[in-house]
């Protein structure tokens, strides 16, 4: 379907009422291939927009937005305890998590309730509660938007990093992901080391997949605002990783700073904590605010503009740089 001069209010979780010149949606991969083949050589501005849960529009979008609506969750095969499940790029991520957990298939349970569509999962390499999507991704199918050619990416080719992949780097804007394949398990190794997950779970009785999902959902709903009620895009910044010596300098001045070992050998700091120390938690400028239960989340209380939200985020970023000498990197994409 092609929509002209369309409001993006329901296509971005900040709830901003901006417009796009054109929005093109695809239910089927073949239609996307056909569209991009036809479009080959044209220099119109194209951008893929998934669930809009990690994006901040600072004004109207002059160009064409591509929105995947490919549906379907398919059990592709089973060897021993391993199960391959695929999902269309337009499937709501949490529907996939729910459906696998309900079938006793594990691997995605810690990623319960993350907003967004399946197609964005490899781009952003979503993560929460000690799990990252990249650990389960088997294959990614995508169409090249410049000529309509189809390509399948192995996990190595996706070059996954912390909230990062080749689709955000070298191949940014080049591919529309159409389907993602996950390697899951009927005998999963649960990952319960994050925060108080294990303790919260112990209060539920059994450590079933369903209970891990419930625990994660309870924890998320307690801290993170529901985008249906208060516009937001989850964590606005990434957690910074610094050298052990920089972390030690900060710890000397702030003995209570939470520090986490990063697999890279560096030390991960909690951006939410740094922001809270700068006094921003629960602060509000007009309708743009810093969430009162998790300072890493910038919220729209109703009628903030994209520019106002961006300006607030910049004030936050500058205070953290001034107080701690740390430059926070955005997780949310600014358009
Ligand atoms: N903290 C504070 N003040 C705050 C927020 C956090 O002191 O306002 C401290 C907490 O006390 C804790 C530490 O910071 O010691 C970590 O906090 P939390 O467990 O809430 O997680 P986070 O590091 O702030 C990350 C992800 C979230 C994910 C949670 C849970 C990033 C950028 N964010 O947040 O992901 O849900 O862990 O696993 O890595 C997202 O990416 O959009 C997102 C919401």
mmCIF file of C-alpha atoms and ligand atoms in Angstrom:
data_model
loop_
_atom_site.group_PDB
_atom_site.id
_atom_site.type_symbol
_atom_site.label_atom_id
_atom_site.label_comp_id
_atom_site.label_asym_id
_atom_site.label_seq_id
_atom_site.Cartn_x
_atom_site.Cartn_y
_atom_site.Cartn_z
ATOM 1 C CA UNK A 1 0.000 0.000 0.000
ATOM 2 C CA UNK A 2 1.146 3.537 -0.703
ATOM 3 C CA UNK A 3 0.046 6.432 1.496
ATOM 4 C CA UNK A 4 0.847 10.063 0.636
ATOM 5 C CA UNK A 5 1.336 12.927 3.107
ATOM 6 C CA UNK A 6 0.632 10.598 5.999
ATOM 7 C CA UNK A 7 0.673 11.228 9.765
ATOM 8 C CA UNK A 8 3.291 9.147 11.590
ATOM 9 C CA UNK A 9 1.612 9.434 14.992
ATOM 10 C CA UNK A 10 0.836 5.723 15.199
ATOM 11 C CA UNK A 11 4.193 4.796 13.652
ATOM 12 C CA UNK A 12 6.449 6.214 16.403
ATOM 13 C CA UNK A 13 6.300 5.377 20.113
ATOM 14 C CA UNK A 14 7.062 8.994 21.145
ATOM 15 C CA UNK A 15 3.585 9.644 19.691
ATOM 16 C CA UNK A 16 4.788 12.604 17.618
ATOM 17 C CA UNK A 17 2.315 13.895 15.072
ATOM 18 C CA UNK A 18 4.812 14.459 12.254
ATOM 19 C CA UNK A 19 4.160 13.675 8.597
ATOM 20 C CA UNK A 20 5.947 11.755 5.857
ATOM 21 C CA UNK A 21 5.668 12.552 2.152
ATOM 22 C CA UNK A 22 5.107 8.849 1.431
ATOM 23 C CA UNK A 23 4.728 5.632 3.389
ATOM 24 C CA UNK A 24 4.938 2.332 1.525
ATOM 25 C CA UNK A 25 3.926 -0.885 3.302
ATOM 26 C CA UNK A 26 4.641 -4.449 2.178
ATOM 27 C CA UNK A 27 2.802 -7.598 3.261
ATOM 28 C CA UNK A 28 4.929 -9.876 1.079
ATOM 29 C CA UNK A 29 8.615 -10.074 0.315
ATOM 30 C CA UNK A 30 7.905 -10.437 -3.456
ATOM 31 C CA UNK A 31 6.120 -7.073 -3.457
ATOM 32 C CA UNK A 32 9.111 -5.411 -1.813
ATOM 33 C CA UNK A 33 11.473 -6.995 -4.346
ATOM 34 C CA UNK A 34 9.280 -5.787 -7.218
ATOM 35 C CA UNK A 35 9.035 -2.249 -5.788
ATOM 36 C CA UNK A 36 12.812 -1.892 -5.306
ATOM 37 C CA UNK A 37 13.560 -3.376 -8.761
ATOM 38 C CA UNK A 38 11.216 -0.822 -10.330
ATOM 39 C CA UNK A 39 12.736 1.912 -8.237
ATOM 40 C CA UNK A 40 16.316 1.054 -9.219
ATOM 41 C CA UNK A 41 18.350 4.096 -10.184
ATOM 42 C CA UNK A 42 15.852 6.580 -8.721
ATOM 43 C CA UNK A 43 17.376 8.901 -6.188
ATOM 44 C CA UNK A 44 14.339 9.260 -3.959
ATOM 45 C CA UNK A 45 15.118 9.315 -0.261
ATOM 46 C CA UNK A 46 14.160 5.964 1.324
ATOM 47 C CA UNK A 47 14.154 4.857 4.915
ATOM 48 C CA UNK A 48 12.899 1.719 6.634
ATOM 49 C CA UNK A 49 10.593 2.384 9.572
ATOM 50 C CA UNK A 50 9.761 -0.602 11.783
ATOM 51 C CA UNK A 51 7.677 -0.178 14.925
ATOM 52 C CA UNK A 52 9.137 3.311 15.387
ATOM 53 C CA UNK A 53 10.170 2.395 18.923
ATOM 54 C CA UNK A 54 13.736 3.598 18.647
ATOM 55 C CA UNK A 55 13.376 6.756 16.620
ATOM 56 C CA UNK A 56 12.852 10.463 17.307
ATOM 57 C CA UNK A 57 11.470 12.620 14.486
ATOM 58 C CA UNK A 58 12.462 16.245 14.971
ATOM 59 C CA UNK A 59 10.195 17.344 12.110
ATOM 60 C CA UNK A 60 8.295 16.095 9.034
ATOM 61 C CA UNK A 61 10.018 13.466 6.918
ATOM 62 C CA UNK A 62 10.555 14.479 3.322
ATOM 63 C CA UNK A 63 11.003 11.227 1.483
ATOM 64 C CA UNK A 64 9.591 7.701 1.394
ATOM 65 C CA UNK A 65 9.302 5.514 4.463
ATOM 66 C CA UNK A 66 9.182 1.753 3.994
ATOM 67 C CA UNK A 67 7.193 -0.204 6.562
ATOM 68 C CA UNK A 68 7.327 -4.019 6.724
ATOM 69 C CA UNK A 69 4.071 -5.865 7.399
ATOM 70 C CA UNK A 70 5.257 -9.420 6.635
ATOM 71 C CA UNK A 71 3.435 -11.711 9.023
ATOM 72 C CA UNK A 72 3.799 -15.325 10.098
ATOM 73 C CA UNK A 73 5.587 -17.298 12.773
ATOM 74 C CA UNK A 74 6.845 -20.624 11.387
ATOM 75 C CA UNK A 75 8.425 -23.651 12.958
ATOM 76 C CA UNK A 76 11.125 -24.338 10.381
ATOM 77 C CA UNK A 77 12.704 -27.474 11.824
ATOM 78 C CA UNK A 78 13.869 -29.381 14.858
ATOM 79 C CA UNK A 79 17.076 -31.325 15.566
ATOM 80 C CA UNK A 80 17.389 -32.783 19.041
ATOM 81 C CA UNK A 81 16.514 -29.976 21.422
ATOM 82 C CA UNK A 82 17.240 -27.271 18.864
ATOM 83 C CA UNK A 83 14.300 -25.618 17.179
ATOM 84 C CA UNK A 84 14.453 -23.128 14.320
ATOM 85 C CA UNK A 85 11.608 -20.627 14.351
ATOM 86 C CA UNK A 86 11.224 -17.838 11.803
ATOM 87 C CA UNK A 87 9.086 -14.720 11.947
ATOM 88 C CA UNK A 88 8.107 -12.086 9.389
ATOM 89 C CA UNK A 89 9.616 -8.625 9.847
ATOM 90 C CA UNK A 90 6.169 -7.162 10.596
ATOM 91 C CA UNK A 91 5.389 -9.500 13.493
ATOM 92 C CA UNK A 92 5.191 -7.678 16.828
ATOM 93 C CA UNK A 93 8.283 -8.837 18.700
ATOM 94 C CA UNK A 94 6.525 -9.669 21.931
ATOM 95 C CA UNK A 95 3.957 -11.831 20.065
ATOM 96 C CA UNK A 96 6.866 -13.982 18.909
ATOM 97 C CA UNK A 97 8.298 -14.201 22.443
ATOM 98 C CA UNK A 98 4.882 -15.093 23.847
ATOM 99 C CA UNK A 99 4.233 -17.720 21.204
ATOM 100 C CA UNK A 100 7.595 -19.486 21.705
ATOM 101 C CA UNK A 101 7.358 -19.387 25.513
ATOM 102 C CA UNK A 102 3.812 -20.810 25.357
ATOM 103 C CA UNK A 103 5.126 -23.734 23.293
ATOM 104 C CA UNK A 104 7.892 -24.428 25.839
ATOM 105 C CA UNK A 105 10.566 -23.151 23.459
ATOM 106 C CA UNK A 106 13.212 -21.071 25.220
ATOM 107 C CA UNK A 107 15.786 -18.475 24.249
ATOM 108 C CA UNK A 108 13.730 -15.294 23.944
ATOM 109 C CA UNK A 109 12.055 -15.145 27.390
ATOM 110 C CA UNK A 110 14.410 -12.487 28.849
ATOM 111 C CA UNK A 111 13.525 -10.236 25.918
ATOM 112 C CA UNK A 112 9.810 -10.179 26.819
ATOM 113 C CA UNK A 113 7.809 -7.000 26.281
ATOM 114 C CA UNK A 114 10.471 -5.083 24.326
ATOM 115 C CA UNK A 115 8.459 -2.848 21.983
ATOM 116 C CA UNK A 116 8.932 -3.004 18.227
ATOM 117 C CA UNK A 117 8.730 -5.384 15.272
ATOM 118 C CA UNK A 118 10.800 -8.475 14.466
ATOM 119 C CA UNK A 119 12.523 -6.722 11.546
ATOM 120 C CA UNK A 120 14.240 -4.252 13.880
ATOM 121 C CA UNK A 121 15.569 -6.940 16.203
ATOM 122 C CA UNK A 122 18.783 -7.741 14.276
ATOM 123 C CA UNK A 123 19.361 -4.081 13.369
ATOM 124 C CA UNK A 124 19.438 -2.972 16.973
ATOM 125 C CA UNK A 125 20.504 -6.349 18.443
ATOM 126 C CA UNK A 126 17.949 -5.787 21.184
ATOM 127 C CA UNK A 127 18.921 -6.841 24.676
ATOM 128 C CA UNK A 128 17.658 -6.926 28.246
ATOM 129 C CA UNK A 129 18.141 -8.844 31.489
ATOM 130 C CA UNK A 130 21.484 -10.300 30.458
ATOM 131 C CA UNK A 131 20.276 -11.581 27.064
ATOM 132 C CA UNK A 132 20.896 -10.321 23.556
ATOM 133 C CA UNK A 133 18.959 -11.251 20.419
ATOM 134 C CA UNK A 134 22.207 -12.001 18.552
ATOM 135 C CA UNK A 135 22.759 -15.113 20.720
ATOM 136 C CA UNK A 136 19.691 -16.717 19.115
ATOM 137 C CA UNK A 137 19.720 -15.368 15.551
ATOM 138 C CA UNK A 138 20.417 -18.051 12.956
ATOM 139 C CA UNK A 139 19.831 -16.136 9.731
ATOM 140 C CA UNK A 140 18.412 -12.825 8.473
ATOM 141 C CA UNK A 141 16.670 -12.453 5.093
ATOM 142 C CA UNK A 142 16.656 -8.994 3.562
ATOM 143 C CA UNK A 143 16.016 -7.174 0.291
ATOM 144 C CA UNK A 144 18.473 -4.607 -1.032
ATOM 145 C CA UNK A 145 16.504 -1.367 -1.388
ATOM 146 C CA UNK A 146 18.765 -0.092 -4.175
ATOM 147 C CA UNK A 147 18.027 -2.947 -6.632
ATOM 148 C CA UNK A 148 15.613 -5.488 -5.103
ATOM 149 C CA UNK A 149 18.133 -8.322 -4.758
ATOM 150 C CA UNK A 150 17.537 -10.780 -1.950
ATOM 151 C CA UNK A 151 20.286 -11.733 0.474
ATOM 152 C CA UNK A 152 20.580 -13.982 3.500
ATOM 153 C CA UNK A 153 22.969 -12.911 6.252
ATOM 154 C CA UNK A 154 24.715 -15.330 8.623
ATOM 155 C CA UNK A 155 25.139 -14.119 12.232
ATOM 156 C CA UNK A 156 28.833 -13.390 11.493
ATOM 157 C CA UNK A 157 27.854 -11.262 8.500
ATOM 158 C CA UNK A 158 25.449 -9.309 10.741
ATOM 159 C CA UNK A 159 28.484 -8.160 12.832
ATOM 160 C CA UNK A 160 26.505 -7.902 16.031
ATOM 161 C CA UNK A 161 27.664 -5.662 18.871
ATOM 162 C CA UNK A 162 26.009 -4.007 21.885
ATOM 163 C CA UNK A 163 22.818 -2.488 20.365
ATOM 164 C CA UNK A 164 24.665 -2.601 17.066
ATOM 165 C CA UNK A 165 24.971 -4.498 13.757
ATOM 166 C CA UNK A 166 26.088 -4.044 10.161
ATOM 167 C CA UNK A 167 22.541 -2.740 9.439
ATOM 168 C CA UNK A 168 23.306 0.323 11.585
ATOM 169 C CA UNK A 169 26.846 0.669 10.279
ATOM 170 C CA UNK A 170 28.257 -0.162 6.849
ATOM 171 C CA UNK A 171 24.881 -1.232 5.390
ATOM 172 C CA UNK A 172 22.760 1.460 7.054
ATOM 173 C CA UNK A 173 19.700 2.218 4.936
ATOM 174 C CA UNK A 174 20.579 -0.422 2.342
ATOM 175 C CA UNK A 175 18.379 -3.372 3.339
ATOM 176 C CA UNK A 176 14.775 -4.056 4.235
ATOM 177 C CA UNK A 177 14.787 -7.072 6.549
ATOM 178 C CA UNK A 178 11.905 -9.376 5.614
ATOM 179 C CA UNK A 179 12.297 -12.438 7.842
ATOM 180 C CA UNK A 180 14.420 -13.448 10.830
ATOM 181 C CA UNK A 181 15.310 -17.031 11.821
ATOM 182 C CA UNK A 182 16.033 -17.912 15.456
ATOM 183 C CA UNK A 183 17.781 -20.976 16.896
ATOM 184 C CA UNK A 184 15.891 -21.766 20.091
ATOM 185 C CA UNK A 185 15.686 -24.759 22.367
ATOM 186 C CA UNK A 186 13.211 -27.040 24.081
ATOM 187 C CA UNK A 187 15.827 -27.457 26.850
ATOM 188 C CA UNK A 188 17.068 -23.875 27.208
ATOM 189 C CA UNK A 189 19.783 -22.758 29.568
ATOM 190 C CA UNK A 190 18.072 -19.976 31.492
ATOM 191 C CA UNK A 191 19.953 -16.725 31.974
ATOM 192 C CA UNK A 192 19.086 -15.418 35.445
ATOM 193 C CA UNK A 193 22.193 -13.556 36.539
ATOM 194 C CA UNK A 194 20.950 -10.017 35.789
ATOM 195 C CA UNK A 195 20.020 -7.826 38.783
ATOM 196 C CA UNK A 196 17.460 -9.411 41.053
ATOM 197 C CA UNK A 197 15.947 -11.683 38.367
ATOM 198 C CA UNK A 198 16.845 -14.919 40.172
ATOM 199 C CA UNK A 199 15.489 -13.624 43.494
ATOM 200 C CA UNK A 200 12.241 -12.360 41.955
ATOM 201 C CA UNK A 201 11.818 -15.664 40.136
ATOM 202 C CA UNK A 202 12.370 -17.680 43.325
ATOM 203 C CA UNK A 203 9.299 -15.956 44.768
ATOM 204 C CA UNK A 204 7.172 -17.430 41.946
ATOM 205 C CA UNK A 205 7.817 -21.063 42.838
ATOM 206 C CA UNK A 206 9.119 -22.800 39.719
ATOM 207 C CA UNK A 207 11.699 -21.592 37.211
ATOM 208 C CA UNK A 208 9.534 -22.350 34.182
ATOM 209 C CA UNK A 209 9.905 -20.333 30.968
ATOM 210 C CA UNK A 210 6.494 -18.810 31.625
ATOM 211 C CA UNK A 211 7.624 -17.621 35.050
ATOM 212 C CA UNK A 212 10.838 -16.093 33.663
ATOM 213 C CA UNK A 213 8.677 -14.212 31.165
ATOM 214 C CA UNK A 214 6.323 -13.063 33.948
ATOM 215 C CA UNK A 215 9.242 -11.890 36.107
ATOM 216 C CA UNK A 216 10.750 -9.891 33.243
ATOM 217 C CA UNK A 217 7.362 -8.366 32.403
ATOM 218 C CA UNK A 218 6.808 -7.385 36.058
ATOM 219 C CA UNK A 219 10.236 -5.788 36.273
ATOM 220 C CA UNK A 220 9.840 -3.881 33.000
ATOM 221 C CA UNK A 221 6.355 -2.603 33.812
ATOM 222 C CA UNK A 222 7.542 -1.403 37.221
ATOM 223 C CA UNK A 223 10.358 0.699 35.751
ATOM 224 C CA UNK A 224 9.643 1.483 32.114
ATOM 225 C CA UNK A 225 6.716 3.628 30.923
ATOM 226 C CA UNK A 226 4.167 1.990 28.602
ATOM 227 C CA UNK A 227 4.499 3.802 25.237
ATOM 228 C CA UNK A 228 0.712 3.433 24.745
ATOM 229 C CA UNK A 229 0.249 5.720 27.755
ATOM 230 C CA UNK A 230 3.392 7.905 27.850
ATOM 231 C CA UNK A 231 5.403 8.405 24.669
ATOM 232 C CA UNK A 232 8.975 7.084 24.907
ATOM 233 C CA UNK A 233 11.558 4.997 23.062
ATOM 234 C CA UNK A 234 13.061 2.979 25.919
ATOM 235 C CA UNK A 235 16.666 3.773 26.819
ATOM 236 C CA UNK A 236 17.609 6.989 25.073
ATOM 237 C CA UNK A 237 21.361 6.445 25.506
ATOM 238 C CA UNK A 238 23.640 3.402 25.561
ATOM 239 C CA UNK A 239 25.456 2.386 28.718
ATOM 240 C CA UNK A 240 29.015 3.656 28.224
ATOM 241 C CA UNK A 241 31.997 1.314 28.449
ATOM 242 C CA UNK A 242 35.156 2.935 29.815
ATOM 243 C CA UNK A 243 38.683 1.789 30.687
ATOM 244 C CA UNK A 244 39.256 0.346 34.187
ATOM 245 C CA UNK A 245 41.319 3.449 35.081
ATOM 246 C CA UNK A 246 38.529 5.888 34.138
ATOM 247 C CA UNK A 247 36.036 3.750 36.109
ATOM 248 C CA UNK A 248 38.378 3.806 39.111
ATOM 249 C CA UNK A 249 38.638 7.621 38.954
ATOM 250 C CA UNK A 250 34.836 7.884 39.017
ATOM 251 C CA UNK A 251 34.600 5.352 41.866
ATOM 252 C CA UNK A 252 37.049 7.311 44.011
ATOM 253 C CA UNK A 253 34.775 10.357 43.849
ATOM 254 C CA UNK A 254 31.515 8.340 43.896
ATOM 255 C CA UNK A 255 31.998 5.170 45.968
ATOM 256 C CA UNK A 256 28.444 3.949 45.236
ATOM 257 C CA UNK A 257 28.740 4.022 41.436
ATOM 258 C CA UNK A 258 27.398 0.759 39.930
ATOM 259 C CA UNK A 259 30.137 -0.824 37.759
ATOM 260 C CA UNK A 260 29.830 -3.927 35.586
ATOM 261 C CA UNK A 261 32.544 -5.951 33.867
ATOM 262 C CA UNK A 262 32.123 -5.814 30.103
ATOM 263 C CA UNK A 263 33.199 -8.773 27.926
ATOM 264 C CA UNK A 264 35.479 -6.337 26.048
ATOM 265 C CA UNK A 265 37.648 -6.007 29.165
ATOM 266 C CA UNK A 266 36.333 -2.502 29.857
ATOM 267 C CA UNK A 267 33.937 -1.408 32.593
ATOM 268 C CA UNK A 268 30.294 -0.696 31.813
ATOM 269 C CA UNK A 269 28.703 2.241 33.627
ATOM 270 C CA UNK A 270 24.944 2.647 34.096
ATOM 271 C CA UNK A 271 23.934 5.705 32.052
ATOM 272 C CA UNK A 272 20.711 5.883 34.111
ATOM 273 C CA UNK A 273 22.747 6.281 37.290
ATOM 274 C CA UNK A 274 24.990 8.999 35.771
ATOM 275 C CA UNK A 275 21.894 10.927 34.630
ATOM 276 C CA UNK A 276 20.232 10.542 38.023
ATOM 277 C CA UNK A 277 23.379 11.907 39.761
ATOM 278 C CA UNK A 278 23.109 15.011 37.575
ATOM 279 C CA UNK A 279 19.675 15.620 39.095
ATOM 280 C CA UNK A 280 17.609 14.860 36.002
ATOM 281 C CA UNK A 281 15.482 11.944 37.231
ATOM 282 C CA UNK A 282 11.800 12.960 37.188
ATOM 283 C CA UNK A 283 12.591 16.456 35.790
ATOM 284 C CA UNK A 284 10.267 17.966 33.243
ATOM 285 C CA UNK A 285 10.548 20.875 30.794
ATOM 286 C CA UNK A 286 7.067 21.494 29.391
ATOM 287 C CA UNK A 287 5.856 18.114 28.144
ATOM 288 C CA UNK A 288 9.364 16.688 27.681
ATOM 289 C CA UNK A 289 10.662 14.784 30.684
ATOM 290 C CA UNK A 290 13.168 12.372 32.180
ATOM 291 C CA UNK A 291 11.255 9.343 33.498
ATOM 292 C CA UNK A 292 10.904 9.293 37.278
ATOM 293 C CA UNK A 293 11.581 5.556 37.684
ATOM 294 C CA UNK A 294 14.384 5.108 35.114
ATOM 295 C CA UNK A 295 16.462 8.149 34.202
ATOM 296 C CA UNK A 296 17.670 6.594 30.948
ATOM 297 C CA UNK A 297 14.226 7.078 29.411
ATOM 298 C CA UNK A 298 13.122 10.391 27.885
ATOM 299 C CA UNK A 299 9.334 10.737 27.867
ATOM 300 C CA UNK A 300 6.689 12.766 26.057
ATOM 301 C CA UNK A 301 3.924 13.647 28.530
ATOM 302 C CA UNK A 302 1.629 14.613 25.656
ATOM 303 C CA UNK A 303 2.401 17.534 23.448
ATOM 304 C CA UNK A 304 6.185 17.832 23.401
ATOM 305 C CA UNK A 305 7.651 18.288 19.929
ATOM 306 C CA UNK A 306 10.477 16.141 18.634
ATOM 307 C CA UNK A 307 12.763 19.134 18.850
ATOM 308 C CA UNK A 308 11.872 19.743 22.514
ATOM 309 C CA UNK A 309 12.576 16.096 23.345
ATOM 310 C CA UNK A 310 15.867 16.292 21.483
ATOM 311 C CA UNK A 311 16.849 19.532 23.257
ATOM 312 C CA UNK A 312 16.123 17.972 26.661
ATOM 313 C CA UNK A 313 18.238 14.940 25.739
ATOM 314 C CA UNK A 314 21.093 17.263 24.760
ATOM 315 C CA UNK A 315 20.900 19.068 28.122
ATOM 316 C CA UNK A 316 21.111 15.677 29.838
ATOM 317 C CA UNK A 317 24.047 14.589 27.664
ATOM 318 C CA UNK A 318 25.927 17.842 28.348
ATOM 319 C CA UNK A 319 25.441 17.608 32.138
ATOM 320 C CA UNK A 320 26.821 14.065 32.195
ATOM 321 C CA UNK A 321 29.813 15.192 30.105
ATOM 322 C CA UNK A 322 30.460 18.123 32.466
ATOM 323 C CA UNK A 323 30.059 16.179 35.712
ATOM 324 C CA UNK A 324 31.710 12.877 34.757
ATOM 325 C CA UNK A 325 33.694 13.618 31.578
ATOM 326 C CA UNK A 326 31.678 10.932 29.788
ATOM 327 C CA UNK A 327 30.057 11.462 26.415
ATOM 328 C CA UNK A 328 26.850 9.431 26.261
ATOM 329 C CA UNK A 329 26.117 7.868 22.895
ATOM 330 C CA UNK A 330 22.486 7.858 21.772
ATOM 331 C CA UNK A 331 20.660 4.575 21.311
ATOM 332 C CA UNK A 332 17.671 6.309 19.726
ATOM 333 C CA UNK A 333 18.033 7.412 16.102
ATOM 334 C CA UNK A 334 17.364 11.108 15.446
ATOM 335 C CA UNK A 335 15.668 11.942 12.136
HETATM 336 N N1 LIG B 1 20.116 3.120 37.705
HETATM 337 C C1 LIG B 1 20.047 4.243 38.516
HETATM 338 N N2 LIG B 1 19.142 5.219 38.214
HETATM 339 C C2 LIG B 1 18.313 5.125 37.161
HETATM 340 C C3 LIG B 1 18.382 3.992 36.318
HETATM 341 C C4 LIG B 1 19.299 2.999 36.605
HETATM 342 O O1 LIG B 1 20.779 4.355 39.484
HETATM 343 O O2 LIG B 1 17.506 6.044 36.963
HETATM 344 C C5 LIG B 1 21.063 2.038 38.032
HETATM 345 C C6 LIG B 1 20.311 0.820 38.619
HETATM 346 O O3 LIG B 1 20.150 0.934 39.976
HETATM 347 C C7 LIG B 1 21.239 -0.315 38.252
HETATM 348 C C8 LIG B 1 21.836 0.125 36.936
HETATM 349 O O4 LIG B 1 21.653 1.529 36.862
HETATM 350 O O5 LIG B 1 22.276 -0.446 39.186
HETATM 351 C C9 LIG B 1 21.207 -0.575 35.736
HETATM 352 O O6 LIG B 1 19.835 -0.239 35.678
HETATM 353 P P1 LIG B 1 18.751 -1.172 34.950
HETATM 354 O O7 LIG B 1 18.834 -2.577 35.426
HETATM 355 O O8 LIG B 1 17.430 -0.490 35.038
HETATM 356 O O9 LIG B 1 19.213 -1.243 33.446
HETATM 357 P P2 LIG B 1 19.855 -0.171 32.446
HETATM 358 O O10 LIG B 1 21.291 -0.498 32.280
HETATM 359 O O11 LIG B 1 19.499 1.206 32.835
HETATM 360 C C10 LIG B 1 19.504 -1.723 30.361
HETATM 361 C C11 LIG B 1 18.996 -1.591 28.960
HETATM 362 C C12 LIG B 1 17.470 -1.643 28.939
HETATM 363 C C13 LIG B 1 17.027 -2.976 29.550
HETATM 364 C C14 LIG B 1 17.577 -3.030 30.993
HETATM 365 C C15 LIG B 1 17.229 -4.326 31.690
HETATM 366 C C16 LIG B 1 20.646 -0.224 27.764
HETATM 367 C C17 LIG B 1 20.940 1.107 27.176
HETATM 368 N N3 LIG B 1 19.460 -0.342 28.372
HETATM 369 O O12 LIG B 1 19.085 -0.562 31.079
HETATM 370 O O13 LIG B 1 17.066 -1.654 27.566
HETATM 371 O O14 LIG B 1 15.619 -3.086 29.576
HETATM 372 O O15 LIG B 1 19.017 -2.916 30.950
HETATM 373 O O16 LIG B 1 18.006 -5.349 31.179
HETATM 374 O O17 LIG B 1 21.456 -1.140 27.644
HETATM 375 C C18 LIG B 1 16.414 -0.257 25.764
HETATM 376 O O18 LIG B 1 17.447 -0.599 25.205
HETATM 377 O O19 LIG B 1 15.593 0.541 25.237
HETATM 378 C C19 LIG B 1 16.139 -0.737 27.114
HETATM 379 C C20 LIG B 1 15.084 -0.335 27.818
#
